Amino acid sequence: GQNIDQPTEMTATEGAIVQINCTYQTSGFNGLFWYQQHAGEAPTFLSYNVLDGLEEKGRFSSFLSRSKGYSYLLLKELQMKDSASYLCAVVDSNYQLIWGAGTKLIIKP
Amino acid sequence: DGGITQSPKYLFRKEGQNVTLSCEQNLNHDAMYWYRQDPGQGLRLIYYSQIVNDFQKGDIAEGYSVSREKKESFPLTVTSAQKNPTAFYLCASSKGGASDEQFFGPGTRLTVL
């Protein structure tokens, strides 16, 4: 079967750095997305990785290792507004999007 | 302003009644999707459409129906056959297929009493 694993919940301190991991076992791979979702709201796009390596976009960076079936989202200089769920999603060989359950990130002052 | 809209934000229905959730986009996107999200869970795909007058079942299509008569619109009907319809419903669109970024509407929270 297809599976995406993310930690259910993480806690971090305002101003710090946090890394949210995502491991996947899917039938093929055609890209990996990260979305942010605030409680009760719609997900919004953060990043898309299809090649190995690190993609940096402001305070957020996303890393991919296809050989390890692994990605992480790195958030720097955490702000209270970063409290949200972070969803990892993988495009499989049939070009279907497989979603993880999401990681709820709690930021403490 | 381009975007994707869903209405209403909150919807209450009695058990046994069908209900239709609206989804409209003016992004000129070909693909549209319906997801269901339950507390503490990820998104589960109900139906998707890559082109007008064509749509495919997702992972949890039972008890739901859709239509795609216009490029801009992809309404979802939750029928009385859906055993546990209370959930948060999200509509999304993308320019092409699964490798394209999806843009989401604000969601409809359906409560069946």
mmCIF file with all atom_site columns, C-alpha atoms in Angstrom:
data_model
loop_
_atom_site.group_PDB
_atom_site.id
_atom_site.type_symbol
_atom_site.label_atom_id
_atom_site.label_alt_id
_atom_site.label_comp_id
_atom_site.label_asym_id
_atom_site.label_entity_id
_atom_site.label_seq_id
_atom_site.pdbx_PDB_ins_code
_atom_site.Cartn_x
_atom_site.Cartn_y
_atom_site.Cartn_z
_atom_site.occupancy
_atom_site.B_iso_or_equiv
_atom_site.pdbx_formal_charge
_atom_site.auth_seq_id
_atom_site.auth_comp_id
_atom_site.auth_asym_id
_atom_site.auth_atom_id
_atom_site.pdbx_PDB_model_num
ATOM 1   C CA . GLY A 1 1   ? 0.000   0.000  0.000   1.00 0.00 ? 1   GLY A CA 1
ATOM 2   C CA . GLN A 1 2   ? 0.899   3.641  -0.160  1.00 0.00 ? 2   GLN A CA 1
ATOM 3   C CA . ASN A 1 3   ? 1.918   5.395  3.004   1.00 0.00 ? 3   ASN A CA 1
ATOM 4   C CA . ILE A 1 4   ? 3.092   8.802  4.133   1.00 0.00 ? 4   ILE A CA 1
ATOM 5   C CA . ASP A 1 5   ? 4.341   9.287  7.687   1.00 0.00 ? 5   ASP A CA 1
ATOM 6   C CA . GLN A 1 6   ? 4.616   12.580 9.538   1.00 0.00 ? 6   GLN A CA 1
ATOM 7   C CA . PRO A 1 7   ? 4.780   13.267 13.270  1.00 0.00 ? 7   PRO A CA 1
ATOM 8   C CA . THR A 1 8   ? 1.327   14.054 14.612  1.00 0.00 ? 8   THR A CA 1
ATOM 9   C CA . GLU A 1 9   ? 2.342   17.076 16.657  1.00 0.00 ? 9   GLU A CA 1
ATOM 10  C CA . MET A 1 10  ? 5.448   19.152 17.389  1.00 0.00 ? 10  MET A CA 1
ATOM 11  C CA . THR A 1 11  ? 6.130   22.046 19.729  1.00 0.00 ? 11  THR A CA 1
ATOM 12  C CA . ALA A 1 12  ? 8.731   24.766 19.235  1.00 0.00 ? 12  ALA A CA 1
ATOM 13  C CA . THR A 1 13  ? 9.634   28.152 20.662  1.00 0.00 ? 13  THR A CA 1
ATOM 14  C CA . GLU A 1 14  ? 9.156   31.504 18.963  1.00 0.00 ? 14  GLU A CA 1
ATOM 15  C CA . GLY A 1 15  ? 12.376  32.558 17.220  1.00 0.00 ? 15  GLY A CA 1
ATOM 16  C CA . ALA A 1 16  ? 13.755  29.014 17.042  1.00 0.00 ? 16  ALA A CA 1
ATOM 17  C CA . ILE A 1 17  ? 14.142  26.550 14.164  1.00 0.00 ? 17  ILE A CA 1
ATOM 18  C CA . VAL A 1 18  ? 12.006  23.435 13.621  1.00 0.00 ? 18  VAL A CA 1
ATOM 19  C CA . GLN A 1 19  ? 12.303  20.551 11.166  1.00 0.00 ? 19  GLN A CA 1
ATOM 20  C CA . ILE A 1 20  ? 9.185   18.598 10.177  1.00 0.00 ? 20  ILE A CA 1
ATOM 21  C CA . ASN A 1 21  ? 9.937   15.228 8.636   1.00 0.00 ? 21  ASN A CA 1
ATOM 22  C CA . CYS A 1 22  ? 7.964   13.267 6.058   1.00 0.00 ? 22  CYS A CA 1
ATOM 23  C CA . THR A 1 23  ? 8.762   9.722  4.934   1.00 0.00 ? 23  THR A CA 1
ATOM 24  C CA . TYR A 1 24  ? 6.893   8.034  2.129   1.00 0.00 ? 24  TYR A CA 1
ATOM 25  C CA . GLN A 1 25  ? 6.405   4.610  0.565   1.00 0.00 ? 25  GLN A CA 1
ATOM 26  C CA . THR A 1 26  ? 4.511   5.058  -2.686  1.00 0.00 ? 26  THR A CA 1
ATOM 27  C CA . SER A 1 27  ? 4.193   3.335  -6.036  1.00 0.00 ? 27  SER A CA 1
ATOM 28  C CA . GLY A 1 28  ? 6.619   5.571  -7.868  1.00 0.00 ? 28  GLY A CA 1
ATOM 29  C CA . PHE A 1 29  ? 7.408   9.221  -7.305  1.00 0.00 ? 29  PHE A CA 1
ATOM 30  C CA . ASN A 1 30  ? 6.686   12.317 -9.361  1.00 0.00 ? 30  ASN A CA 1
ATOM 31  C CA . GLY A 1 31  ? 7.108   15.086 -6.833  1.00 0.00 ? 31  GLY A CA 1
ATOM 32  C CA . LEU A 1 32  ? 6.411   16.099 -3.241  1.00 0.00 ? 32  LEU A CA 1
ATOM 33  C CA . PHE A 1 33  ? 4.392   19.041 -1.944  1.00 0.00 ? 33  PHE A CA 1
ATOM 34  C CA . TRP A 1 34  ? 4.274   20.825 1.389   1.00 0.00 ? 34  TRP A CA 1
ATOM 35  C CA . TYR A 1 35  ? 1.159   22.799 2.313   1.00 0.00 ? 35  TYR A CA 1
ATOM 36  C CA . GLN A 1 36  ? 0.365   24.896 5.382   1.00 0.00 ? 36  GLN A CA 1
ATOM 37  C CA . GLN A 1 37  ? -3.113  24.769 6.904   1.00 0.00 ? 37  GLN A CA 1
ATOM 38  C CA . HIS A 1 38  ? -4.279  27.024 9.716   1.00 0.00 ? 38  HIS A CA 1
ATOM 39  C CA . ALA A 1 39  ? -7.080  25.608 11.856  1.00 0.00 ? 39  ALA A CA 1
ATOM 40  C CA . GLY A 1 40  ? -10.433 25.761 10.071  1.00 0.00 ? 40  GLY A CA 1
ATOM 41  C CA . GLU A 1 41  ? -8.912  27.199 6.924   1.00 0.00 ? 41  GLU A CA 1
ATOM 42  C CA . ALA A 1 42  ? -7.841  25.966 3.512   1.00 0.00 ? 42  ALA A CA 1
ATOM 43  C CA . PRO A 1 43  ? -4.354  24.586 2.845   1.00 0.00 ? 43  PRO A CA 1
ATOM 44  C CA . THR A 1 44  ? -1.951  26.928 1.089   1.00 0.00 ? 44  THR A CA 1
ATOM 45  C CA . PHE A 1 45  ? 1.017   25.907 -1.033  1.00 0.00 ? 45  PHE A CA 1
ATOM 46  C CA . LEU A 1 46  ? 4.504   26.144 0.461   1.00 0.00 ? 46  LEU A CA 1
ATOM 47  C CA . SER A 1 47  ? 6.838   24.146 -1.762  1.00 0.00 ? 47  SER A CA 1
ATOM 48  C CA . TYR A 1 48  ? 7.238   21.503 -4.441  1.00 0.00 ? 48  TYR A CA 1
ATOM 49  C CA . ASN A 1 49  ? 10.309  19.242 -4.769  1.00 0.00 ? 49  ASN A CA 1
ATOM 50  C CA . VAL A 1 50  ? 10.893  16.808 -7.607  1.00 0.00 ? 50  VAL A CA 1
ATOM 51  C CA . LEU A 1 51  ? 14.702  16.636 -7.561  1.00 0.00 ? 51  LEU A CA 1
ATOM 52  C CA . ASP A 1 52  ? 16.995  15.816 -4.621  1.00 0.00 ? 52  ASP A CA 1
ATOM 53  C CA . GLY A 1 53  ? 18.292  18.680 -2.585  1.00 0.00 ? 53  GLY A CA 1
ATOM 54  C CA . LEU A 1 54  ? 17.302  21.735 -0.651  1.00 0.00 ? 54  LEU A CA 1
ATOM 55  C CA . GLU A 1 55  ? 14.952  24.449 -1.921  1.00 0.00 ? 55  GLU A CA 1
ATOM 56  C CA . GLU A 1 56  ? 14.990  27.667 0.084   1.00 0.00 ? 56  GLU A CA 1
ATOM 57  C CA . LYS A 1 57  ? 12.183  30.180 0.097   1.00 0.00 ? 57  LYS A CA 1
ATOM 58  C CA . GLY A 1 58  ? 12.540  32.879 2.729   1.00 0.00 ? 58  GLY A CA 1
ATOM 59  C CA . ARG A 1 59  ? 12.186  31.448 6.230   1.00 0.00 ? 59  ARG A CA 1
ATOM 60  C CA . PHE A 1 60  ? 10.996  28.108 4.840   1.00 0.00 ? 60  PHE A CA 1
ATOM 61  C CA . SER A 1 61  ? 13.151  25.441 3.165   1.00 0.00 ? 61  SER A CA 1
ATOM 62  C CA . SER A 1 62  ? 12.229  22.001 1.872   1.00 0.00 ? 62  SER A CA 1
ATOM 63  C CA . PHE A 1 63  ? 14.580  19.077 1.353   1.00 0.00 ? 63  PHE A CA 1
ATOM 64  C CA . LEU A 1 64  ? 14.118  15.891 -0.643  1.00 0.00 ? 64  LEU A CA 1
ATOM 65  C CA . SER A 1 65  ? 15.993  12.592 -0.834  1.00 0.00 ? 65  SER A CA 1
ATOM 66  C CA . ARG A 1 66  ? 14.282  10.292 -3.326  1.00 0.00 ? 66  ARG A CA 1
ATOM 67  C CA . SER A 1 67  ? 16.598  7.353  -2.563  1.00 0.00 ? 67  SER A CA 1
ATOM 68  C CA . LYS A 1 68  ? 15.590  7.490  1.107   1.00 0.00 ? 68  LYS A CA 1
ATOM 69  C CA . GLY A 1 69  ? 11.912  8.310  0.510   1.00 0.00 ? 69  GLY A CA 1
ATOM 70  C CA . TYR A 1 70  ? 12.348  11.300 2.797   1.00 0.00 ? 70  TYR A CA 1
ATOM 71  C CA . SER A 1 71  ? 11.627  14.990 2.903   1.00 0.00 ? 71  SER A CA 1
ATOM 72  C CA . TYR A 1 72  ? 11.693  17.667 5.538   1.00 0.00 ? 72  TYR A CA 1
ATOM 73  C CA . LEU A 1 73  ? 10.343  21.174 5.905   1.00 0.00 ? 73  LEU A CA 1
ATOM 74  C CA . LEU A 1 74  ? 12.605  23.553 7.812   1.00 0.00 ? 74  LEU A CA 1
ATOM 75  C CA . LEU A 1 75  ? 11.113  26.642 9.397   1.00 0.00 ? 75  LEU A CA 1
ATOM 76  C CA . LYS A 1 76  ? 13.486  29.310 10.705  1.00 0.00 ? 76  LYS A CA 1
ATOM 77  C CA . GLU A 1 77  ? 12.930  32.323 12.973  1.00 0.00 ? 77  GLU A CA 1
ATOM 78  C CA . LEU A 1 78  ? 9.607   30.906 14.070  1.00 0.00 ? 78  LEU A CA 1
ATOM 79  C CA . GLN A 1 79  ? 6.723   33.309 14.523  1.00 0.00 ? 79  GLN A CA 1
ATOM 80  C CA . MET A 1 80  ? 3.461   32.760 16.370  1.00 0.00 ? 80  MET A CA 1
ATOM 81  C CA . LYS A 1 81  ? 1.618   32.856 13.039  1.00 0.00 ? 81  LYS A CA 1
ATOM 82  C CA . ASP A 1 82  ? 3.501   29.692 12.004  1.00 0.00 ? 82  ASP A CA 1
ATOM 83  C CA . SER A 1 83  ? 1.287   27.712 14.374  1.00 0.00 ? 83  SER A CA 1
ATOM 84  C CA . ALA A 1 84  ? -0.572  25.519 11.884  1.00 0.00 ? 84  ALA A CA 1
ATOM 85  C CA . SER A 1 85  ? -0.687  22.042 10.429  1.00 0.00 ? 85  SER A CA 1
ATOM 86  C CA . TYR A 1 86  ? 1.849   21.151 7.762   1.00 0.00 ? 86  TYR A CA 1
ATOM 87  C CA . LEU A 1 87  ? 0.763   18.637 5.149   1.00 0.00 ? 87  LEU A CA 1
ATOM 88  C CA . CYS A 1 88  ? 3.110   16.502 3.075   1.00 0.00 ? 88  CYS A CA 1
ATOM 89  C CA . ALA A 1 89  ? 1.746   15.090 -0.201  1.00 0.00 ? 89  ALA A CA 1
ATOM 90  C CA . VAL A 1 90  ? 3.413   12.858 -2.800  1.00 0.00 ? 90  VAL A CA 1
ATOM 91  C CA . VAL A 1 91  ? 2.581   12.454 -6.500  1.00 0.00 ? 91  VAL A CA 1
ATOM 92  C CA . ASP A 1 92  ? 2.770   8.744  -7.301  1.00 0.00 ? 92  ASP A CA 1
ATOM 93  C CA . SER A 1 93  ? 3.533   6.942  -10.574 1.00 0.00 ? 93  SER A CA 1
ATOM 94  C CA . ASN A 1 94  ? -0.127  7.255  -11.676 1.00 0.00 ? 94  ASN A CA 1
ATOM 95  C CA . TYR A 1 95  ? 0.011   11.000 -11.057 1.00 0.00 ? 95  TYR A CA 1
ATOM 96  C CA . GLN A 1 96  ? -2.309  10.680 -8.084  1.00 0.00 ? 96  GLN A CA 1
ATOM 97  C CA . LEU A 1 97  ? -1.660  12.888 -5.059  1.00 0.00 ? 97  LEU A CA 1
ATOM 98  C CA . ILE A 1 98  ? -1.245  10.971 -1.797  1.00 0.00 ? 98  ILE A CA 1
ATOM 99  C CA . TRP A 1 99  ? -1.697  13.079 1.349   1.00 0.00 ? 99  TRP A CA 1
ATOM 100 C CA . GLY A 1 100 ? -0.139  12.599 4.761   1.00 0.00 ? 100 GLY A CA 1
ATOM 101 C CA . ALA A 1 101 ? -2.211  13.212 7.888   1.00 0.00 ? 101 ALA A CA 1
ATOM 102 C CA . GLY A 1 102 ? -0.313  16.406 8.649   1.00 0.00 ? 102 GLY A CA 1
ATOM 103 C CA . THR A 1 103 ? 1.853   17.660 11.516  1.00 0.00 ? 103 THR A CA 1
ATOM 104 C CA . LYS A 1 104 ? 0.327   20.122 13.951  1.00 0.00 ? 104 LYS A CA 1
ATOM 105 C CA . LEU A 1 105 ? 2.984   22.663 14.934  1.00 0.00 ? 105 LEU A CA 1
ATOM 106 C CA . ILE A 1 106 ? 2.507   24.556 18.178  1.00 0.00 ? 106 ILE A CA 1
ATOM 107 C CA . ILE A 1 107 ? 4.634   27.656 18.727  1.00 0.00 ? 107 ILE A CA 1
ATOM 108 C CA . LYS A 1 108 ? 5.179   28.814 22.301  1.00 0.00 ? 108 LYS A CA 1
ATOM 109 C CA . PRO A 1 109 ? 6.351   32.306 23.250  1.00 0.00 ? 109 PRO A CA 1
ATOM 110 C CA . ASP B 2 1   ? -9.271  38.824 -8.238  1.00 0.00 ? 1   ASP B CA 1
ATOM 111 C CA . GLY B 2 2   ? -8.806  35.233 -9.292  1.00 0.00 ? 2   GLY B CA 1
ATOM 112 C CA . GLY B 2 3   ? -9.695  32.548 -6.855  1.00 0.00 ? 3   GLY B CA 1
ATOM 113 C CA . ILE B 2 4   ? -11.843 29.659 -5.826  1.00 0.00 ? 4   ILE B CA 1
ATOM 114 C CA . THR B 2 5   ? -15.019 30.063 -3.807  1.00 0.00 ? 5   THR B CA 1
ATOM 115 C CA . GLN B 2 6   ? -17.154 27.699 -1.819  1.00 0.00 ? 6   GLN B CA 1
ATOM 116 C CA . SER B 2 7   ? -20.465 28.404 -0.210  1.00 0.00 ? 7   SER B CA 1
ATOM 117 C CA . PRO B 2 8   ? -21.770 28.325 2.360   1.00 0.00 ? 8   PRO B CA 1
ATOM 118 C CA . LYS B 2 9   ? -19.064 28.306 5.034   1.00 0.00 ? 9   LYS B CA 1
ATOM 119 C CA . TYR B 2 10  ? -21.282 26.369 7.462   1.00 0.00 ? 10  TYR B CA 1
ATOM 120 C CA . LEU B 2 11  ? -24.172 24.094 6.509   1.00 0.00 ? 11  LEU B CA 1
ATOM 121 C CA . PHE B 2 12  ? -26.586 22.153 8.657   1.00 0.00 ? 12  PHE B CA 1
ATOM 122 C CA . ARG B 2 13  ? -28.850 19.431 7.333   1.00 0.00 ? 13  ARG B CA 1
ATOM 123 C CA . LYS B 2 14  ? -31.133 16.783 8.735   1.00 0.00 ? 14  LYS B CA 1
ATOM 124 C CA . GLU B 2 15  ? -30.215 13.158 8.365   1.00 0.00 ? 15  GLU B CA 1
ATOM 125 C CA . GLY B 2 16  ? -31.645 11.637 5.193   1.00 0.00 ? 16  GLY B CA 1
ATOM 126 C CA . GLN B 2 17  ? -31.527 14.841 3.154   1.00 0.00 ? 17  GLN B CA 1
ATOM 127 C CA . ASN B 2 18  ? -29.312 15.348 0.143   1.00 0.00 ? 18  ASN B CA 1
ATOM 128 C CA . VAL B 2 19  ? -27.232 18.519 0.133   1.00 0.00 ? 19  VAL B CA 1
ATOM 129 C CA . THR B 2 20  ? -25.202 20.193 -2.622  1.00 0.00 ? 20  THR B CA 1
ATOM 130 C CA . LEU B 2 21  ? -22.002 22.115 -1.920  1.00 0.00 ? 21  LEU B CA 1
ATOM 131 C CA . SER B 2 22  ? -20.945 24.681 -4.477  1.00 0.00 ? 22  SER B CA 1
ATOM 132 C CA . CYS B 2 23  ? -17.453 25.287 -5.833  1.00 0.00 ? 23  CYS B CA 1
ATOM 133 C CA . GLU B 2 24  ? -16.591 27.952 -8.391  1.00 0.00 ? 24  GLU B CA 1
ATOM 134 C CA . GLN B 2 25  ? -13.191 29.009 -9.767  1.00 0.00 ? 25  GLN B CA 1
ATOM 135 C CA . ASN B 2 26  ? -12.187 31.840 -12.080 1.00 0.00 ? 26  ASN B CA 1
ATOM 136 C CA . LEU B 2 27  ? -8.563  30.765 -12.449 1.00 0.00 ? 27  LEU B CA 1
ATOM 137 C CA . ASN B 2 28  ? -9.208  29.106 -15.817 1.00 0.00 ? 28  ASN B CA 1
ATOM 138 C CA . HIS B 2 29  ? -7.978  25.829 -14.342 1.00 0.00 ? 29  HIS B CA 1
ATOM 139 C CA . ASP B 2 30  ? -8.769  22.568 -16.089 1.00 0.00 ? 30  ASP B CA 1
ATOM 140 C CA . ALA B 2 31  ? -8.638  20.286 -13.036 1.00 0.00 ? 31  ALA B CA 1
ATOM 141 C CA . MET B 2 32  ? -10.905 20.429 -9.996  1.00 0.00 ? 32  MET B CA 1
ATOM 142 C CA . TYR B 2 33  ? -11.032 18.280 -6.872  1.00 0.00 ? 33  TYR B CA 1
ATOM 143 C CA . TRP B 2 34  ? -13.212 17.575 -3.866  1.00 0.00 ? 34  TRP B CA 1
ATOM 144 C CA . TYR B 2 35  ? -11.674 16.501 -0.570  1.00 0.00 ? 35  TYR B CA 1
ATOM 145 C CA . ARG B 2 36  ? -13.048 15.558 2.793   1.00 0.00 ? 36  ARG B CA 1
ATOM 146 C CA . GLN B 2 37  ? -11.124 16.287 5.992   1.00 0.00 ? 37  GLN B CA 1
ATOM 147 C CA . ASP B 2 38  ? -11.982 14.815 9.376   1.00 0.00 ? 38  ASP B CA 1
ATOM 148 C CA . PRO B 2 39  ? -10.409 15.989 12.656  1.00 0.00 ? 39  PRO B CA 1
ATOM 149 C CA . GLY B 2 40  ? -6.765  14.983 12.955  1.00 0.00 ? 40  GLY B CA 1
ATOM 150 C CA . GLN B 2 41  ? -6.706  13.426 9.515   1.00 0.00 ? 41  GLN B CA 1
ATOM 151 C CA . GLY B 2 42  ? -5.286  14.321 6.156   1.00 0.00 ? 42  GLY B CA 1
ATOM 152 C CA . LEU B 2 43  ? -7.217  15.086 3.017   1.00 0.00 ? 43  LEU B CA 1
ATOM 153 C CA . ARG B 2 44  ? -9.144  12.275 1.382   1.00 0.00 ? 44  ARG B CA 1
ATOM 154 C CA . LEU B 2 45  ? -10.082 12.579 -2.272  1.00 0.00 ? 45  LEU B CA 1
ATOM 155 C CA . ILE B 2 46  ? -13.772 12.197 -3.090  1.00 0.00 ? 46  ILE B CA 1
ATOM 156 C CA . TYR B 2 47  ? -13.943 13.045 -6.799  1.00 0.00 ? 47  TYR B CA 1
ATOM 157 C CA . TYR B 2 48  ? -11.809 14.858 -9.335  1.00 0.00 ? 48  TYR B CA 1
ATOM 158 C CA . SER B 2 49  ? -12.276 16.201 -12.828 1.00 0.00 ? 49  SER B CA 1
ATOM 159 C CA . GLN B 2 50  ? -9.573  16.899 -15.408 1.00 0.00 ? 50  GLN B CA 1
ATOM 160 C CA . ILE B 2 51  ? -11.887 18.312 -18.040 1.00 0.00 ? 51  ILE B CA 1
ATOM 161 C CA . VAL B 2 52  ? -15.437 19.483 -18.569 1.00 0.00 ? 52  VAL B CA 1
ATOM 162 C CA . ASN B 2 53  ? -18.064 16.703 -18.723 1.00 0.00 ? 53  ASN B CA 1
ATOM 163 C CA . ASP B 2 54  ? -15.651 14.145 -17.278 1.00 0.00 ? 54  ASP B CA 1
ATOM 164 C CA . PHE B 2 55  ? -14.864 13.148 -13.712 1.00 0.00 ? 55  PHE B CA 1
ATOM 165 C CA . GLN B 2 56  ? -13.384 10.209 -11.797 1.00 0.00 ? 56  GLN B CA 1
ATOM 166 C CA . LYS B 2 57  ? -13.990 8.668  -8.402  1.00 0.00 ? 57  LYS B CA 1
ATOM 167 C CA . GLY B 2 58  ? -11.421 9.203  -5.708  1.00 0.00 ? 58  GLY B CA 1
ATOM 168 C CA . ASP B 2 59  ? -10.752 7.063  -2.671  1.00 0.00 ? 59  ASP B CA 1
ATOM 169 C CA . ILE B 2 60  ? -14.065 7.685  -0.876  1.00 0.00 ? 60  ILE B CA 1
ATOM 170 C CA . ALA B 2 61  ? -16.670 8.374  -3.583  1.00 0.00 ? 61  ALA B CA 1
ATOM 171 C CA . GLU B 2 62  ? -19.460 6.241  -2.118  1.00 0.00 ? 62  GLU B CA 1
ATOM 172 C CA . GLY B 2 63  ? -22.429 8.358  -1.114  1.00 0.00 ? 63  GLY B CA 1
ATOM 173 C CA . TYR B 2 64  ? -21.303 11.371 -3.135  1.00 0.00 ? 64  TYR B CA 1
ATOM 174 C CA . SER B 2 65  ? -21.974 12.620 -6.661  1.00 0.00 ? 65  SER B CA 1
ATOM 175 C CA . VAL B 2 66  ? -20.568 15.443 -8.798  1.00 0.00 ? 66  VAL B CA 1
ATOM 176 C CA . SER B 2 67  ? -21.066 17.152 -12.132 1.00 0.00 ? 67  SER B CA 1
ATOM 177 C CA . ARG B 2 68  ? -18.768 19.235 -14.335 1.00 0.00 ? 68  ARG B CA 1
ATOM 178 C CA . GLU B 2 69  ? -20.977 20.969 -16.875 1.00 0.00 ? 69  GLU B CA 1
ATOM 179 C CA . LYS B 2 70  ? -18.869 24.115 -16.914 1.00 0.00 ? 70  LYS B CA 1
ATOM 180 C CA . LYS B 2 71  ? -15.128 24.628 -16.532 1.00 0.00 ? 71  LYS B CA 1
ATOM 181 C CA . GLU B 2 72  ? -15.691 27.033 -13.653 1.00 0.00 ? 72  GLU B CA 1
ATOM 182 C CA . SER B 2 73  ? -18.026 24.909 -11.569 1.00 0.00 ? 73  SER B CA 1
ATOM 183 C CA . PHE B 2 74  ? -17.754 21.548 -9.800  1.00 0.00 ? 74  PHE B CA 1
ATOM 184 C CA . PRO B 2 75  ? -20.646 21.046 -7.348  1.00 0.00 ? 75  PRO B CA 1
ATOM 185 C CA . LEU B 2 76  ? -20.652 18.128 -4.907  1.00 0.00 ? 76  LEU B CA 1
ATOM 186 C CA . THR B 2 77  ? -23.840 16.441 -3.717  1.00 0.00 ? 77  THR B CA 1
ATOM 187 C CA . VAL B 2 78  ? -23.728 14.595 -0.418  1.00 0.00 ? 78  VAL B CA 1
ATOM 188 C CA . THR B 2 79  ? -26.483 12.013 -0.626  1.00 0.00 ? 79  THR B CA 1
ATOM 189 C CA . SER B 2 80  ? -28.384 10.241 2.117   1.00 0.00 ? 80  SER B CA 1
ATOM 190 C CA . ALA B 2 81  ? -26.353 7.135  1.257   1.00 0.00 ? 81  ALA B CA 1
ATOM 191 C CA . GLN B 2 82  ? -23.236 8.690  2.821   1.00 0.00 ? 82  GLN B CA 1
ATOM 192 C CA . LYS B 2 83  ? -23.053 7.063  6.249   1.00 0.00 ? 83  LYS B CA 1
ATOM 193 C CA . ASN B 2 84  ? -21.087 9.724  8.084   1.00 0.00 ? 84  ASN B CA 1
ATOM 194 C CA . PRO B 2 85  ? -21.356 13.007 6.166   1.00 0.00 ? 85  PRO B CA 1
ATOM 195 C CA . THR B 2 86  ? -20.413 15.431 8.936   1.00 0.00 ? 86  THR B CA 1
ATOM 196 C CA . ALA B 2 87  ? -16.987 16.777 7.926   1.00 0.00 ? 87  ALA B CA 1
ATOM 197 C CA . PHE B 2 88  ? -15.027 19.689 6.501   1.00 0.00 ? 88  PHE B CA 1
ATOM 198 C CA . TYR B 2 89  ? -15.236 19.704 2.689   1.00 0.00 ? 89  TYR B CA 1
ATOM 199 C CA . LEU B 2 90  ? -12.556 21.356 0.582   1.00 0.00 ? 90  LEU B CA 1
ATOM 200 C CA . CYS B 2 91  ? -12.668 22.087 -3.117  1.00 0.00 ? 91  CYS B CA 1
ATOM 201 C CA . ALA B 2 92  ? -9.462  22.695 -5.058  1.00 0.00 ? 92  ALA B CA 1
ATOM 202 C CA . SER B 2 93  ? -8.349  23.431 -8.588  1.00 0.00 ? 93  SER B CA 1
ATOM 203 C CA . SER B 2 94  ? -5.096  23.198 -10.519 1.00 0.00 ? 94  SER B CA 1
ATOM 204 C CA . LYS B 2 95  ? -3.907  24.230 -13.947 1.00 0.00 ? 95  LYS B CA 1
ATOM 205 C CA . GLY B 2 96  ? -3.241  20.661 -15.007 1.00 0.00 ? 96  GLY B CA 1
ATOM 206 C CA . GLY B 2 97  ? -2.700  17.402 -13.183 1.00 0.00 ? 97  GLY B CA 1
ATOM 207 C CA . ALA B 2 98  ? -1.389  16.226 -9.837  1.00 0.00 ? 98  ALA B CA 1
ATOM 208 C CA . SER B 2 99  ? 2.077   17.759 -10.285 1.00 0.00 ? 99  SER B CA 1
ATOM 209 C CA . ASP B 2 100 ? 0.623   21.265 -10.375 1.00 0.00 ? 100 ASP B CA 1
ATOM 210 C CA . GLU B 2 101 ? -0.009  23.342 -7.267  1.00 0.00 ? 101 GLU B CA 1
ATOM 211 C CA . GLN B 2 102 ? -3.578  23.074 -6.019  1.00 0.00 ? 102 GLN B CA 1
ATOM 212 C CA . PHE B 2 103 ? -5.490  26.168 -4.985  1.00 0.00 ? 103 PHE B CA 1
ATOM 213 C CA . PHE B 2 104 ? -8.093  25.571 -2.314  1.00 0.00 ? 104 PHE B CA 1
ATOM 214 C CA . GLY B 2 105 ? -11.399 27.200 -1.538  1.00 0.00 ? 105 GLY B CA 1
ATOM 215 C CA . PRO B 2 106 ? -12.201 28.250 2.055   1.00 0.00 ? 106 PRO B CA 1
ATOM 216 C CA . GLY B 2 107 ? -14.104 25.026 2.735   1.00 0.00 ? 107 GLY B CA 1
ATOM 217 C CA . THR B 2 108 ? -17.621 24.133 3.846   1.00 0.00 ? 108 THR B CA 1
ATOM 218 C CA . ARG B 2 109 ? -18.220 22.621 7.250   1.00 0.00 ? 109 ARG B CA 1
ATOM 219 C CA . LEU B 2 110 ? -21.213 20.312 6.934   1.00 0.00 ? 110 LEU B CA 1
ATOM 220 C CA . THR B 2 111 ? -23.037 19.114 10.020  1.00 0.00 ? 111 THR B CA 1
ATOM 221 C CA . VAL B 2 112 ? -25.769 16.525 9.673   1.00 0.00 ? 112 VAL B CA 1
ATOM 222 C CA . LEU B 2 113 ? -28.109 16.453 12.639  1.00 0.00 ? 113 LEU B CA 1
#
